[in-house]
Amino acid sequence: MNDMFVTSRDSTRLDVKVYGQGPPMVLVHGASVDRRSWSRVTPRLAERFTVYALDRRGRRGSTREGGPYALARETEDVAAVAEAAGGDVYVVAHSYGALCSLEAPLITGAIGRMLLYEPPAPTPGVHVALPDVLARMREAGMDERLEIFYREVILLSQREVDALRRAPAWQAYLGAAPVLSREVESVQAYEISDRPAKVDVPVRLLVGTQSPPYLRPAAEAMAARLPRADLVTLTGQGHMANEYAPRLFTDQVFAAALDGQGGGVSG
């Protein structure tokens, strides 16, 4: 493993860990975690790719921006890391990280393919987080903020949340809690537009059958706008297959790297 630091357009410094050898792959994690959420899949991915695992801004060795926060700054971060990794980069992104990555090919030619696992977004009549949930997250302490997020946004059961609390990774989740509210707010404010119609790279979207109900309509709406996209259903999986079903997840990553231009839905 090697350390690499990348500077984004607004001078934010991004901490990237590099593993393996092969064609370049950039991993972009979700909201309540850092790059350690990929720890169960990184060893297998690194057997075939040079893996660049990004800690998104505000986490661990990556600095927070100096000015106002915006999702667009995160998209610039993904583009900056892809450019540092070289050309024809394969971006694999999860949850909020997938939303950050969606339009990155519009600002760099370094991305050759993407796999987006459950990018969250509201769709007509379907909320990701209601206003009272967002208000309580803003006001809560870090531990309670995580609890609200997992119970009322990700829709985990109390038993699942209690299991997370007992896991060593809970401390890593607490490290992401200070920037969690702003990311959930950005999701709820996000509008799926026609801009992705200009993303001219193959994109595979993954969605689990056991995931929160707002994720599938969001993925379907994005797939409908992306000209070279397909959507694959992960039967029996929820929002964290990269952690709970690592072999299945990496199989999907490898399959998407080999498949054609997209344009369909499969189970």
Coordinates of C-alpha atoms in Angstrom, one line a residue:
M1 CA 0.0 0.0 0.0
N2 CA 1.3 3.5 -0.9
D3 CA 0.1 6.9 0.1
M4 CA -0.8 9.6 -2.4
F5 CA -2.2 13.1 -2.0
V6 CA -4.2 14.8 -4.7
T7 CA -5.2 18.5 -4.8
S8 CA -8.7 19.2 -6.0
R9 CA -9.8 22.4 -7.9
D10 CA -10.6 24.3 -4.7
S11 CA -7.2 23.3 -3.1
T12 CA -8.8 20.6 -0.9
R13 CA -6.1 18.0 -0.2
L14 CA -7.4 14.4 -0.7
D15 CA -5.8 11.4 0.9
V16 CA -5.6 8.4 -1.4
K17 CA -4.3 4.9 -0.6
V18 CA -3.0 2.9 -3.5
Y19 CA -3.1 -0.9 -3.7
G20 CA -2.2 -3.6 -6.3
Q21 CA -1.1 -3.5 -9.9
G22 CA -3.1 -3.3 -13.1
P23 CA -5.5 -0.9 -14.9
P24 CA -6.5 2.0 -12.6
M25 CA -9.6 1.9 -10.5
V26 CA -10.8 4.6 -8.2
L27 CA -13.0 3.7 -5.2
V28 CA -15.4 6.4 -3.8
H29 CA -17.1 5.6 -0.5
G30 CA -20.5 6.6 0.9
A31 CA -21.6 9.1 3.5
S32 CA -21.3 7.5 7.0
V33 CA -17.9 5.9 6.3
D34 CA -14.4 6.4 4.9
R35 CA -12.2 4.3 2.6
R36 CA -12.2 1.5 5.2
S37 CA -15.7 0.6 4.0
W38 CA -13.9 -1.1 1.1
S39 CA -11.6 -3.2 3.2
R40 CA -13.4 -6.5 2.5
V41 CA -13.2 -6.0 -1.3
T42 CA -9.9 -4.2 -1.8
P43 CA -7.6 -7.3 -1.6
R44 CA -9.5 -9.1 -4.4
L45 CA -9.9 -5.9 -6.5
A46 CA -6.1 -5.3 -6.1
E47 CA -5.4 -8.7 -7.7
R48 CA -6.6 -7.2 -11.1
F49 CA -6.4 -3.4 -10.7
T50 CA -4.3 -0.7 -9.3
V51 CA -6.8 0.5 -6.7
Y52 CA -7.0 4.2 -5.6
A53 CA -9.1 4.3 -2.5
L54 CA -10.1 7.9 -1.7
D55 CA -10.9 9.3 1.7
R56 CA -13.5 11.9 0.7
R57 CA -13.1 15.5 1.9
G58 CA -13.4 15.9 5.7
R59 CA -12.3 12.4 6.5
R60 CA -9.0 11.2 8.0
G61 CA -6.1 12.6 6.0
S62 CA -8.4 14.6 3.6
T63 CA -9.0 18.2 4.5
R64 CA -12.4 20.0 4.6
E65 CA -13.0 22.8 2.0
G66 CA -12.3 26.4 2.9
G67 CA -15.5 27.7 1.4
P68 CA -19.1 26.7 1.3
Y69 CA -19.8 23.0 0.8
A70 CA -21.3 21.7 -2.5
L71 CA -21.8 18.4 -4.1
A72 CA -20.1 19.8 -7.2
R73 CA -16.9 20.1 -5.2
E74 CA -17.0 16.4 -4.4
T75 CA -17.5 15.7 -8.1
E76 CA -14.4 17.7 -8.8
D77 CA -12.6 15.6 -6.2
V78 CA -13.5 12.4 -8.0
A79 CA -12.3 13.9 -11.3
A80 CA -9.0 15.0 -9.7
V81 CA -8.2 11.6 -8.4
A82 CA -9.1 9.9 -11.7
E83 CA -6.7 12.3 -13.5
A84 CA -4.0 11.5 -11.0
A85 CA -4.6 7.7 -11.5
G86 CA -4.1 8.0 -15.3
G87 CA -6.4 7.4 -18.3
D88 CA -9.3 5.0 -18.9
V89 CA -10.0 4.8 -15.1
Y90 CA -12.7 2.6 -13.8
V91 CA -14.7 4.4 -11.0
V92 CA -16.5 2.2 -8.5
A93 CA -18.6 4.2 -6.1
H94 CA -21.1 3.5 -3.4
S95 CA -24.1 5.5 -2.1
Y96 CA -23.4 9.2 -1.7
G97 CA -20.0 8.5 -3.3
A98 CA -21.9 7.3 -6.4
L99 CA -23.9 10.5 -6.5
C100 CA -20.6 12.4 -6.3
S101 CA -19.2 10.4 -9.2
L102 CA -22.2 10.5 -11.5
E103 CA -21.2 13.7 -13.4
A104 CA -17.4 13.4 -13.0
P105 CA -16.9 12.3 -16.7
L106 CA -18.3 15.7 -17.7
I107 CA -15.3 17.4 -16.3
T108 CA -12.5 15.0 -17.1
G109 CA -11.7 12.6 -19.9
A110 CA -9.8 10.3 -17.5
I111 CA -12.8 8.1 -16.7
G112 CA -13.4 5.2 -19.0
R113 CA -16.2 3.3 -17.1
M114 CA -18.2 3.5 -13.9
L115 CA -20.1 1.2 -11.5
L116 CA -22.5 3.1 -9.3
Y117 CA -23.9 1.2 -6.3
E118 CA -27.2 2.8 -5.2
P119 CA -26.7 6.5 -5.7
P120 CA -29.4 8.1 -3.5
A121 CA -31.8 10.8 -4.7
P122 CA -35.4 11.8 -4.2
T123 CA -37.9 11.1 -7.0
P124 CA -41.4 12.4 -7.4
G125 CA -43.3 11.5 -4.2
V126 CA -40.4 9.7 -2.7
H127 CA -38.2 11.3 0.0
V128 CA -34.8 10.2 1.1
A129 CA -35.0 12.0 4.5
L130 CA -38.0 14.1 5.8
P131 CA -37.4 17.6 7.1
D132 CA -37.8 16.6 10.7
V133 CA -35.1 13.9 10.3
L134 CA -32.7 16.4 8.8
A135 CA -33.4 18.8 11.6
R136 CA -32.8 16.2 14.3
M137 CA -29.6 15.1 12.6
R138 CA -28.3 18.7 12.6
E139 CA -29.0 19.1 16.3
A140 CA -27.8 15.7 17.5
G141 CA -24.5 14.7 18.9
M142 CA -22.3 12.5 16.8
D143 CA -23.4 9.1 18.2
E144 CA -27.1 10.0 18.0
R145 CA -26.6 11.5 14.6
L146 CA -25.3 8.1 13.3
E147 CA -28.2 6.3 15.0
I148 CA -30.8 8.6 13.3
F149 CA -29.0 8.1 9.9
Y150 CA -28.9 4.3 10.1
R151 CA -32.4 3.9 11.5
E152 CA -34.3 6.6 9.5
V153 CA -32.3 7.1 6.3
I154 CA -30.7 3.8 5.6
L155 CA -33.6 2.1 7.4
L156 CA -31.6 -0.5 9.3
S157 CA -33.3 -2.3 12.2
Q158 CA -32.4 -1.6 15.8
R159 CA -30.8 -5.0 15.9
E160 CA -28.6 -4.1 13.0
V161 CA -27.6 -0.7 14.5
D162 CA -26.8 -2.3 17.8
A163 CA -24.5 -4.8 15.9
L164 CA -22.8 -1.9 14.2
R165 CA -22.2 -0.2 17.6
R166 CA -20.4 -3.3 18.8
A167 CA -18.2 -3.5 15.8
P168 CA -14.7 -2.0 15.8
A169 CA -15.7 0.1 12.7
W170 CA -18.1 2.2 14.9
Q171 CA -15.2 4.5 15.7
A172 CA -14.6 5.0 12.0
Y173 CA -18.3 5.8 11.5
L174 CA -18.1 8.4 14.3
G175 CA -15.2 10.0 12.4
A176 CA -17.5 10.6 9.5
A177 CA -20.4 11.9 11.6
P178 CA -19.4 15.6 11.6
V179 CA -19.9 15.9 7.8
L180 CA -22.9 13.5 7.6
S181 CA -25.7 15.9 8.0
R182 CA -24.6 18.1 5.1
E183 CA -24.4 15.1 2.8
V184 CA -27.9 13.9 3.6
E185 CA -29.2 17.4 3.1
S186 CA -27.4 17.5 -0.3
V187 CA -29.1 14.3 -1.3
Q188 CA -32.5 15.5 -0.3
A189 CA -32.0 18.7 -2.3
Y190 CA -30.6 16.9 -5.4
E191 CA -32.7 17.0 -8.6
I192 CA -32.1 14.3 -11.2
S193 CA -31.6 16.3 -14.4
D194 CA -30.8 15.7 -18.0
R195 CA -27.1 16.5 -17.5
P196 CA -26.1 12.8 -17.3
A197 CA -27.3 12.4 -20.9
K198 CA -23.9 13.8 -21.8
V199 CA -21.9 11.2 -19.8
D200 CA -20.5 9.1 -22.7
V201 CA -19.0 6.2 -20.8
P202 CA -20.4 2.8 -19.9
V203 CA -22.2 2.9 -16.5
R204 CA -23.5 0.0 -14.5
L205 CA -25.9 0.8 -11.7
L206 CA -26.4 -1.8 -8.9
V207 CA -29.5 -1.9 -6.6
G208 CA -30.4 -4.5 -4.0
T209 CA -33.8 -6.0 -3.4
Q210 CA -33.5 -5.4 0.4
S211 CA -32.4 -1.8 0.2
P212 CA -34.4 1.3 1.2
P213 CA -37.3 1.8 -1.2
Y214 CA -36.1 5.2 -2.5
L215 CA -33.0 3.8 -4.0
R216 CA -34.4 1.7 -6.9
P217 CA -36.5 4.6 -8.4
A218 CA -33.5 6.8 -8.2
A219 CA -31.3 4.3 -10.0
E220 CA -33.9 3.7 -12.6
A221 CA -34.3 7.5 -13.2
M222 CA -30.5 7.9 -13.6
A223 CA -30.2 4.8 -15.9
A224 CA -32.9 6.3 -18.1
R225 CA -30.8 9.4 -18.6
L226 CA -27.4 7.9 -19.0
P227 CA -26.9 6.9 -22.7
R228 CA -24.7 3.9 -22.0
A229 CA -26.1 2.6 -18.7
D230 CA -27.6 -0.6 -17.5
L231 CA -29.1 -1.6 -14.1
V232 CA -28.4 -4.9 -12.3
T233 CA -30.4 -6.1 -9.3
L234 CA -28.6 -7.7 -6.4
T235 CA -31.1 -10.2 -5.2
G236 CA -31.2 -10.6 -1.4
Q237 CA -28.8 -7.7 -0.8
G238 CA -29.3 -4.4 0.8
H239 CA -27.3 -1.2 0.8
M240 CA -24.0 -2.6 2.1
A241 CA -23.2 -5.6 -0.1
N242 CA -19.6 -4.4 -0.4
E243 CA -19.3 -5.2 3.3
Y244 CA -21.7 -8.0 3.8
A245 CA -21.3 -9.9 0.5
P246 CA -17.8 -9.0 -0.7
R247 CA -17.4 -11.8 -3.2
L248 CA -20.7 -11.1 -4.9
F249 CA -19.9 -7.4 -5.0
T250 CA -16.4 -8.0 -6.6
D251 CA -17.9 -10.4 -9.1
Q252 CA -20.2 -7.6 -10.2
V253 CA -17.3 -5.2 -10.5
F254 CA -15.3 -7.6 -12.6
A255 CA -18.4 -8.5 -14.8
A256 CA -19.1 -4.8 -15.5
A257 CA -15.5 -4.3 -16.5
L258 CA -15.9 -7.0 -19.2
D259 CA -19.4 -6.3 -20.4
G260 CA -20.3 -4.1 -23.4
Q261 CA -21.9 -0.7 -23.6
G262 CA -24.9 -1.1 -21.3
G263 CA -28.5 -0.5 -22.1
G264 CA -30.8 -2.8 -20.1
V265 CA -31.9 -4.3 -16.8
S266 CA -31.0 -7.7 -15.4
G267 CA -31.7 -9.6 -12.2

